[in-house]
Coordinates of C-alpha atoms in Angstrom, one line a residue:
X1 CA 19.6 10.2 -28.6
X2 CA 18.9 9.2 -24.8
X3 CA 21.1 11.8 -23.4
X4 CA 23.7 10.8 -20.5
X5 CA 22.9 13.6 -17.5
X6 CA 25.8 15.1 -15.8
X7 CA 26.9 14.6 -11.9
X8 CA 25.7 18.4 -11.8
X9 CA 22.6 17.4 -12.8
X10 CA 21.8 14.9 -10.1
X11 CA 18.8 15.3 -7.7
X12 CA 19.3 17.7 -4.7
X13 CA 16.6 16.6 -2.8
X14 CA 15.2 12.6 -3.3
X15 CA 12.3 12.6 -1.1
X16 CA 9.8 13.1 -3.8
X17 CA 11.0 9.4 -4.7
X18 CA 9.5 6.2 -3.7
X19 CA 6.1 7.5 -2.9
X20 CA 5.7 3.2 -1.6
X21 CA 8.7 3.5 0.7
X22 CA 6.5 3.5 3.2
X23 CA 3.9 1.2 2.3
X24 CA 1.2 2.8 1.5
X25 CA -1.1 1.9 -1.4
X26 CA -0.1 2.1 -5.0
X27 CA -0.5 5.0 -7.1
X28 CA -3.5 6.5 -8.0
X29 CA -2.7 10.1 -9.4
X30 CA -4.1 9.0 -12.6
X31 CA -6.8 6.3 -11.9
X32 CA -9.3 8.3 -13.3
X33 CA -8.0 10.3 -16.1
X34 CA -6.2 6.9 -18.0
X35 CA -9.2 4.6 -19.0
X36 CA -7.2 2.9 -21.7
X37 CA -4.3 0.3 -21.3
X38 CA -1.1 1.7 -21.0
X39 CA 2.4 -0.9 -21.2
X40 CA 5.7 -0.5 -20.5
X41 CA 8.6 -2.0 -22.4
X42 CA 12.1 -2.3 -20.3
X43 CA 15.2 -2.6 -22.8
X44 CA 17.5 -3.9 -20.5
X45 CA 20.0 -6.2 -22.4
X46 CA 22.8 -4.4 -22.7
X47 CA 26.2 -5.0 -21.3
X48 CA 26.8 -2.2 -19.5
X49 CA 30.6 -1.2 -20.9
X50 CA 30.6 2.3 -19.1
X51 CA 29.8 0.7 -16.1
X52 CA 33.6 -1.3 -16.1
X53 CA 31.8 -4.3 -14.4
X54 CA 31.3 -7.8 -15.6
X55 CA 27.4 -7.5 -14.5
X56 CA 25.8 -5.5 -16.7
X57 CA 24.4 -2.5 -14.7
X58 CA 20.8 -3.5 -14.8
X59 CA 21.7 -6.7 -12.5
X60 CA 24.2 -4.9 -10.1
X61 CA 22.8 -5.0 -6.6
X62 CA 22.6 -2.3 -3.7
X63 CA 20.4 -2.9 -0.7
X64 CA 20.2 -6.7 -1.2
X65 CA 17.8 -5.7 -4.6
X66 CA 19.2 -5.4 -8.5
X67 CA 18.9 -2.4 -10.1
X68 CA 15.9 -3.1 -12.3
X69 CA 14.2 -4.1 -9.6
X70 CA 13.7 -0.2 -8.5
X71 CA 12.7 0.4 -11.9
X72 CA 10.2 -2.2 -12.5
X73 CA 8.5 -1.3 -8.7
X74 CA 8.2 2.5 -10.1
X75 CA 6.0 1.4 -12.7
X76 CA 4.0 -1.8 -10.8
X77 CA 3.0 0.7 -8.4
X78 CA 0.8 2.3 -10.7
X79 CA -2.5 0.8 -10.4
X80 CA -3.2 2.3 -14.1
X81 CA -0.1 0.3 -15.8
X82 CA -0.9 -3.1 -16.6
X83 CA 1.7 -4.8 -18.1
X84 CA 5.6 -4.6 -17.9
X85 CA 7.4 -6.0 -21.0
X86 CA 11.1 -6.1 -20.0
X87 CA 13.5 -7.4 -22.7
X88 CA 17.1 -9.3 -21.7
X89 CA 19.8 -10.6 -23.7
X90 CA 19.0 -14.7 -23.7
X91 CA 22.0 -15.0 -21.4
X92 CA 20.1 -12.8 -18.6
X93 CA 16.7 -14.5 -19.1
X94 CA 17.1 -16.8 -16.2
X95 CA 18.1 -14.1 -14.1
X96 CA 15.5 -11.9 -14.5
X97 CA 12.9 -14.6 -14.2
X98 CA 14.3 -15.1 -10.7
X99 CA 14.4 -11.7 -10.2
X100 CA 10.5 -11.4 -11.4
X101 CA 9.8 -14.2 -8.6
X102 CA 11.9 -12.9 -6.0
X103 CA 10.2 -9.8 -5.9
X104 CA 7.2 -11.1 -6.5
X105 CA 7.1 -8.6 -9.6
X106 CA 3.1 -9.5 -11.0
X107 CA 2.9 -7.4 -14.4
X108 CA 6.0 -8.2 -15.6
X109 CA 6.2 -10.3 -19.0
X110 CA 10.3 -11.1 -19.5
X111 CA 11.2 -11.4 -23.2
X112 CA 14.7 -12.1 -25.4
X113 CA 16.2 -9.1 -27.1
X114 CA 18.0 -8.8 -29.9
X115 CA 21.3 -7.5 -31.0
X116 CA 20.9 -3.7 -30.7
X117 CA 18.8 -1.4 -28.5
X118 CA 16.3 -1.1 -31.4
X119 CA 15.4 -4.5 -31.9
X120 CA 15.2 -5.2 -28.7
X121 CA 12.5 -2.7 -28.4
X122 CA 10.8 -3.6 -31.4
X123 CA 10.9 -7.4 -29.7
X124 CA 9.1 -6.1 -26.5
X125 CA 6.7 -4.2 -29.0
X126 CA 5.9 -7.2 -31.0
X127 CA 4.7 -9.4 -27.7
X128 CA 2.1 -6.9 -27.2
X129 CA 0.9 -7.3 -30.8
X130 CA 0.7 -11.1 -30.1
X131 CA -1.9 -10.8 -27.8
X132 CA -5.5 -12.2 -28.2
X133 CA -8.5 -11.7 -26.3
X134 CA -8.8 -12.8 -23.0
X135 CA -5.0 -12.8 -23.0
X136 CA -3.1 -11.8 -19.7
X137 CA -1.1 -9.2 -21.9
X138 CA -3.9 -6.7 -23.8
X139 CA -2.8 -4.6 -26.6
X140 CA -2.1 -1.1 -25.2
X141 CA -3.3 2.1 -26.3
X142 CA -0.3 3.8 -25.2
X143 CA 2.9 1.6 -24.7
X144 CA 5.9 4.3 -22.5
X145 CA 9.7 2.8 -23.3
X146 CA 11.7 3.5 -20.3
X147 CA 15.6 2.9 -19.8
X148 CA 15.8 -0.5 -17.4
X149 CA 18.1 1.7 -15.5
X150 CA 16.5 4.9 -14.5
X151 CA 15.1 4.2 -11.1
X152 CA 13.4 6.8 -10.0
X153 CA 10.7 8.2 -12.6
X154 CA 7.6 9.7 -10.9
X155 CA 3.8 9.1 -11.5
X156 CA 3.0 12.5 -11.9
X157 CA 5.1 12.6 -14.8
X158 CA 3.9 9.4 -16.4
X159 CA 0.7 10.9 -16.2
X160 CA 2.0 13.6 -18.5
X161 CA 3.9 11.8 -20.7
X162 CA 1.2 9.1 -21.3
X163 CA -1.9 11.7 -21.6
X164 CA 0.3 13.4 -24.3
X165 CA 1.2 10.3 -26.1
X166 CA -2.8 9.6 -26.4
X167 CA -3.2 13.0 -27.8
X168 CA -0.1 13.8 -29.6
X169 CA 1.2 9.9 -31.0
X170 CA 4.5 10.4 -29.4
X171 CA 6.1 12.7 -26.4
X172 CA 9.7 12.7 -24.9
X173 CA 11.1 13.6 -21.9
X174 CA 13.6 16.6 -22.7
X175 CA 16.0 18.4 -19.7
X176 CA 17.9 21.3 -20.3
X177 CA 22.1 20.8 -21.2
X178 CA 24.4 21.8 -17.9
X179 CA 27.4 21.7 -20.8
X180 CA 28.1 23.8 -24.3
X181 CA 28.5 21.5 -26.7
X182 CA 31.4 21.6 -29.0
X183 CA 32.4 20.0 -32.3
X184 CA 35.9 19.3 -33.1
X185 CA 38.1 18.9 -36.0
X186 CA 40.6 15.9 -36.8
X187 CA 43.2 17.7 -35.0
X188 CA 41.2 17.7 -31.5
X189 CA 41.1 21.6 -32.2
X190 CA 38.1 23.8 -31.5
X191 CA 35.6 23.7 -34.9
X192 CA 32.6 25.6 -33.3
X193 CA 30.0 25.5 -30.5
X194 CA 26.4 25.0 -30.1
X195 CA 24.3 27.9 -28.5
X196 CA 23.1 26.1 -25.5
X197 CA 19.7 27.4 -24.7
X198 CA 18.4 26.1 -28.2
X199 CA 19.3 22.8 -27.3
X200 CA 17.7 20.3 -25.0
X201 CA 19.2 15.8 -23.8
X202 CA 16.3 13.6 -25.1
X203 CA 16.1 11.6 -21.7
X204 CA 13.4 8.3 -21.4
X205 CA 10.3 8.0 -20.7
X206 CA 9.0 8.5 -24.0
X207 CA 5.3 7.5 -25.1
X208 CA 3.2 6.6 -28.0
X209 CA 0.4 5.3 -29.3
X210 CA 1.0 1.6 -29.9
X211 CA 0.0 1.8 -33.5
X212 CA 2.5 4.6 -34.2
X213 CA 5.6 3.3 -32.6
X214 CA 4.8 -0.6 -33.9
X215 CA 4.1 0.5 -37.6
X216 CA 7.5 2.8 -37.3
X217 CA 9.7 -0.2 -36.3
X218 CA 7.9 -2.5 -38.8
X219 CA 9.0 -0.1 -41.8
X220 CA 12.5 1.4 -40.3
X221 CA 16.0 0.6 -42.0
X222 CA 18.4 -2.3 -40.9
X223 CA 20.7 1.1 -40.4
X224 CA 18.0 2.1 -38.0
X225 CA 18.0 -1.3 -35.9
X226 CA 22.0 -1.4 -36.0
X227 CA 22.9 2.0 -35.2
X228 CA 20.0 4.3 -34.2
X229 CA 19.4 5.1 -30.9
X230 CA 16.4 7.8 -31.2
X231 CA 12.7 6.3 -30.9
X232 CA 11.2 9.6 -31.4
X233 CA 13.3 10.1 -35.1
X234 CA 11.8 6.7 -35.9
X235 CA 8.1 7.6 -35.0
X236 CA 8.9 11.4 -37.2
X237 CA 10.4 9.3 -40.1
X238 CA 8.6 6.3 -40.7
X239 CA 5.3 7.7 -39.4
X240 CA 5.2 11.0 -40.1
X241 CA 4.2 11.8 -36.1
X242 CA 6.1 14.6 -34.5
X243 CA 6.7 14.2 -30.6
X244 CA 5.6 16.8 -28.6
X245 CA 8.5 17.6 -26.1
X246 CA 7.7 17.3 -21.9
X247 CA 10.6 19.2 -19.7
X248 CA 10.9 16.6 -17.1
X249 CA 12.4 16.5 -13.5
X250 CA 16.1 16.3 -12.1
X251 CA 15.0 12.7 -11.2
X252 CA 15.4 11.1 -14.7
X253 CA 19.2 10.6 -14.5
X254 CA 20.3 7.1 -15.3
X255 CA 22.6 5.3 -13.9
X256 CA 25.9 4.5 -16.2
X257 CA 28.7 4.5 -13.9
X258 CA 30.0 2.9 -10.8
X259 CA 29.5 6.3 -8.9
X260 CA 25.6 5.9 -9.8
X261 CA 25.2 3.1 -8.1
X262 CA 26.6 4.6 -5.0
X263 CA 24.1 7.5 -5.8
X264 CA 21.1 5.8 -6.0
X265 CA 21.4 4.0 -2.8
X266 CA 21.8 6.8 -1.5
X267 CA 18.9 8.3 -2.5
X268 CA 16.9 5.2 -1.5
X269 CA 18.7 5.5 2.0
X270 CA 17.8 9.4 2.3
X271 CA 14.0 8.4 1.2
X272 CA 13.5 5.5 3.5
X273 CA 15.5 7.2 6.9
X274 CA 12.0 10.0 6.5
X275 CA 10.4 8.6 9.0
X276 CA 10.1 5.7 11.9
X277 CA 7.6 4.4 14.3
X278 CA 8.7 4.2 18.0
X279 CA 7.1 2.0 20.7
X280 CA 7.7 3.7 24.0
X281 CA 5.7 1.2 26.4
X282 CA 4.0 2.6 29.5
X283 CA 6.3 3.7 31.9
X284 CA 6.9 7.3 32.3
X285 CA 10.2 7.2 31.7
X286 CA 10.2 5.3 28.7
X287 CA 7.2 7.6 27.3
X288 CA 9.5 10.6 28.6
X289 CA 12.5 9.1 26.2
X290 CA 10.7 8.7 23.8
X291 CA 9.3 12.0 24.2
X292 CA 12.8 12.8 23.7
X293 CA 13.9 11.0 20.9
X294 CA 10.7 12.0 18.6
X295 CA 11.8 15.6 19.2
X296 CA 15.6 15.1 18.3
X297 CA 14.9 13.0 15.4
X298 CA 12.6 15.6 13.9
X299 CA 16.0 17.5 13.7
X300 CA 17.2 15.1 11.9
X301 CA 14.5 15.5 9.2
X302 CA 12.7 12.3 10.3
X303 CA 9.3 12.3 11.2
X304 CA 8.7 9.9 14.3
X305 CA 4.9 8.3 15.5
X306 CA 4.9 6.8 19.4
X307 CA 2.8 4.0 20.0
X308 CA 2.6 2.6 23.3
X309 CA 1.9 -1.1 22.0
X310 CA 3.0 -2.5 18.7
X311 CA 0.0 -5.3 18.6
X312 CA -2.6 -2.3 18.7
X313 CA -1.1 -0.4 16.3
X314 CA 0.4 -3.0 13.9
X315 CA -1.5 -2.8 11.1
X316 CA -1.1 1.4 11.5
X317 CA 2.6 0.5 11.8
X318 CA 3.5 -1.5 8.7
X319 CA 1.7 1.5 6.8
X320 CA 3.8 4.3 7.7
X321 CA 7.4 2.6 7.5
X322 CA 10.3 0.5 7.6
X323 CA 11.9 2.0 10.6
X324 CA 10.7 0.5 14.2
X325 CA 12.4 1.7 17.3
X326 CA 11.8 -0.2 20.6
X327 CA 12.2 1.1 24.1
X328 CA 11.9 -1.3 26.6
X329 CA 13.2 -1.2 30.4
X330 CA 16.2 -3.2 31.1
X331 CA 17.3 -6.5 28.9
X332 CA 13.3 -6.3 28.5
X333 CA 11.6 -9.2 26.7
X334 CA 13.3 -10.7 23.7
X335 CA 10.2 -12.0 22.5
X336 CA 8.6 -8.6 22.1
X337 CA 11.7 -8.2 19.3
X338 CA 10.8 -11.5 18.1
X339 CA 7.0 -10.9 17.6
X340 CA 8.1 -7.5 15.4
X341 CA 10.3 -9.4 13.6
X342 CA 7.4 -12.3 12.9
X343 CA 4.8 -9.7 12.0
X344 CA 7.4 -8.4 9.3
X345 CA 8.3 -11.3 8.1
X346 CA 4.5 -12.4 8.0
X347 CA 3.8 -9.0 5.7
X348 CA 6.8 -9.5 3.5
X349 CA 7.1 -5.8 4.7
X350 CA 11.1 -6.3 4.1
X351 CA 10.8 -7.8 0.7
X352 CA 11.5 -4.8 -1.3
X353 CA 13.3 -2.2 1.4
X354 CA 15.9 -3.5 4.0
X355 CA 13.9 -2.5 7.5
X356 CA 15.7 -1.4 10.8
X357 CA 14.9 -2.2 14.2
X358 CA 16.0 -0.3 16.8
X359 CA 15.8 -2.0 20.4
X360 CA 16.9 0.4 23.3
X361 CA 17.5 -0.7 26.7
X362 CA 16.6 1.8 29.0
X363 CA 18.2 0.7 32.4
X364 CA 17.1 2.6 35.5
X365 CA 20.1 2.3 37.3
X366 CA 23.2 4.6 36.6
X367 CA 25.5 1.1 38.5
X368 CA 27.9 -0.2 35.7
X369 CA 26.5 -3.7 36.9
X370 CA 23.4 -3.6 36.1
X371 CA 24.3 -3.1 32.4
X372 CA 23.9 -5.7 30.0
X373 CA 26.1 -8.4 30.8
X374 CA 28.4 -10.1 27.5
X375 CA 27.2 -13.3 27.5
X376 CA 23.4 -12.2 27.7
X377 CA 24.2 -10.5 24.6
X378 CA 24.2 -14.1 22.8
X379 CA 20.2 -14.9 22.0
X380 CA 20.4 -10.9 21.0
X381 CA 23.0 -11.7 18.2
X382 CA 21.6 -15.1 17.6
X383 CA 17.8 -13.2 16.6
X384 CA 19.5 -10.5 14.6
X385 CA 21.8 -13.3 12.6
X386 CA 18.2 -14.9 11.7
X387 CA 16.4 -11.3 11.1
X388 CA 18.9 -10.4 8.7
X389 CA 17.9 -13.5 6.4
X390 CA 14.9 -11.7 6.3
X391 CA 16.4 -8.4 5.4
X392 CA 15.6 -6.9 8.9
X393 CA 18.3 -5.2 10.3
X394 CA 18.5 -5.3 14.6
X395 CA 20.3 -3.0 16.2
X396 CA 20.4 -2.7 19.9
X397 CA 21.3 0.8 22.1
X398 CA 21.8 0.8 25.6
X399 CA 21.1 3.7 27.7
X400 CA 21.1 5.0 31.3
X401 CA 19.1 6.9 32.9
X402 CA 19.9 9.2 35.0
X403 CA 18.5 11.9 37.5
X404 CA 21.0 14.7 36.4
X405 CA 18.6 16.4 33.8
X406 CA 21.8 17.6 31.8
X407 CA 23.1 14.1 31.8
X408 CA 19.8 12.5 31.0
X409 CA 19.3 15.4 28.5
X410 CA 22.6 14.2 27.1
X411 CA 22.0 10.7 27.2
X412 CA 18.8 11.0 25.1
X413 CA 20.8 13.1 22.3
X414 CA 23.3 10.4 22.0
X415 CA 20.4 7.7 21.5
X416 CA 19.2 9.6 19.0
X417 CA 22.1 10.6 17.1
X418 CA 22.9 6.8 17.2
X419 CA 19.5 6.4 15.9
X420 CA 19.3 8.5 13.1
X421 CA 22.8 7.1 11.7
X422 CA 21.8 3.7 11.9
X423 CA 18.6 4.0 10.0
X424 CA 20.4 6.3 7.7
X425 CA 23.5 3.9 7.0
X426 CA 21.9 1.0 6.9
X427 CA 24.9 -1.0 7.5
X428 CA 24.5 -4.7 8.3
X429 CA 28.1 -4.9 9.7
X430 CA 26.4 -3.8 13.2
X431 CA 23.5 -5.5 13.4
X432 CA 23.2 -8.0 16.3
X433 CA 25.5 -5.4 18.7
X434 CA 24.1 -3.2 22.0
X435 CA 25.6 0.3 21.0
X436 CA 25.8 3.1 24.1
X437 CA 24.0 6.1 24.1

């Protein structure tokens, strides 16, 4: 069966994940090697009972997105996947079909699943058979079944997995056990263990060839559809195709409690706070900060480009991502904010990932009076209240400079600190606010 990981089992480091974070170009690690058509099908209409929610966990939302919304982007970004076949209890199918157009998810083919896991599956399976020629949904060569609620599987390992499946009929993903199983008596007393290392968790994705999976499910038992929960048994039983066995990465975990939730945003939050563009303008001192700021933040772990103009570099901006930092001298020009904010909006580069601008105000004069005054701080709010529709995030930091190197020094540690929590955290309870550095 699909295997529950561990919390020791979770993924030390995330920022092999969400290789689009920063908007480059999907996938292409297996362009040349897949020249057949490969599906995906999605069970996702379970109720989620380990979760203790009344959404099921495929629908619960972190970072203004649903859960199988990460899942489903893992797979579209793969230029060599065509179709997505996800399959929803009929009370969900409304739901997802927003969620499809929300997202603006384009291989994605919602379908109603059935009463168990299997037939659901078998349902996903059976609109690929339906297909005729010319059809926007071609019959697959390879069809990979995924859980709806692991997030963060890799292309590299797709490739794998669906190379294998053209060559073998059927592959798993297997990980190593972090626990001894034991089996019990009636009592609850100790019957005997299982030696570990001879043992492996089935975990998703799994692949086959289309044939082999379909003509399994056409011939398996009602027990099978009720109460089975192993693809690969099916495909050994009722096809007489053994599934060759893939170790796969730390990253396959799925999500099947509250805590996982909380985990995988902050993955995603670890992933997208990797890097940030910074406009410095012209002015040495601004060029100095951001001097500054580039070198602190690299201490940080975040890799930081400066770019003296943002309309010369946009289109170099958008692709290296969603993390802009401003530095401009003074209250400075709103409407430099608000052009940013337009050219993002304009991009739809904050339709999948919340994105964070950052504007500093850099004021040349240590006098407490020549700070930003409170009620100039209004059209600041008002933009950030409207960015924030968009899922941009504005933040504003103010910061003095000052001719005492070790306070200036100082200054330009605080700014970044500030910096690198606010693109970390993500939190839209301080949006629209001028922090000091």
């Amino acid at each position: 069966m699909q295997g529950d990981t561990t919390a020791s089992d979770r993924p030390c480091d995330p920022r092999c994940f969400l290789n689009s974070a920063g908007g480059q170009d999907e996938g292409n690690t297996g362009h040349g090697a897949v020249d057949f058509p490969v599906a995906v099908v999605l069970p996702a209409a379970g109720c989620g009972e380990r979760m203790g929610l009344t959404t099921p966990k495929q629908f619960c939302t972190f970072l203004n997105r649903p859960l199988i919304s990460y899942t489903i982007e893992s797979f579209e970004k793969i230029s060599w996947i065509k179709t997505i076949v996800v399959v929803v209890a009929k009370e969900s199918h409304e739901l997802m079909l927003h969620i499809v157009k929300t997202f603006r998810h384009t291989k994605v083919k919602v379908v109603e699943g059935g009463t168990s896991r299997h037939r659901s599956i078998f349902n996903g399976l059976q609109v690929l058979t339906e297909s005729t020629e010319g059809s926007s949904l071609p019959r697959p060569k390879v069809v990979i079944i995924h859980d709806a609620v692991r997030p963060f599987v890799e292309e590299d390992f797709l490739l794998k997995i669906t190379l294998a499946a053209k060559e073998q009929g059927a592959v798993g993903a297997i990980r190593p056990l972090v626990s001894t199983v034991i089996a019990t008596t009636s009592e609850s007393y100790l019957d005997h263990s299982l030696e570990r290392a001879k043992y492996r968790a089935s975990e998703m994705p799994q692949g086959f060839l289309f044939d082999i999976i379909h003509q399994a499910y056409q011939l398996c038992s009602e027990f099978d559809f009720e109460f089975g929960t192993e693809c690969l048994h099916l495909a050994l039983q009722y096809s007489g195709t053994n599934a060759k066995l893939i170790e796969g990465p730390p990253t396959l975990w799925k999500v099947t409690y509250k805590r996982d939730l909380a985990a995988a945003e902050s993955v995603i939050k670890e992933t997208l706070s990797l890097s940030a563009c910074l406009i410095s303008g012209t002015m040495a001192e601004t060029v100095e900060l951001a001097s500054k700021v580039q070198k602190n933040l690299a201490a940080h772990d975040m890799a930081v480009d400066v770019f003296s103009c943002a309309k010369e570099y946009k289109e170099l901006l958008l692709s290296k991502t969603r993390n802009f930092i401003q530095i401009t001298v003074g209250g400075g020009r709103l409407s430099d904010i608000a052009e940013l904010i337009k050219l993002l909006e304009e991009t739809n580069h904050a339709l999948l990932y919340p994105v964070v601008i950052i504007w500093v105000h850099l004021y040349m004069s240590e006098e407490q009076s020549h700070r930003q005054k409170p009620d100039e701080l209004t059209p600041i709010m008002d933009l950030a209240v409207k960015a924030k529709q968009g899922n941009i995030l504005l933040y504003g930091i103010q910061v003095i400079h000052s001719k005492v190197p070790e306070l200036w020094e100082k200054s330009a540690e605080r700014l970044s600190e500030l910096t690198a929590a606010l693109i970390r955290d993500r939190n839209p309870a301080f949006t629209g606010q001028l922090l000091q550095a």
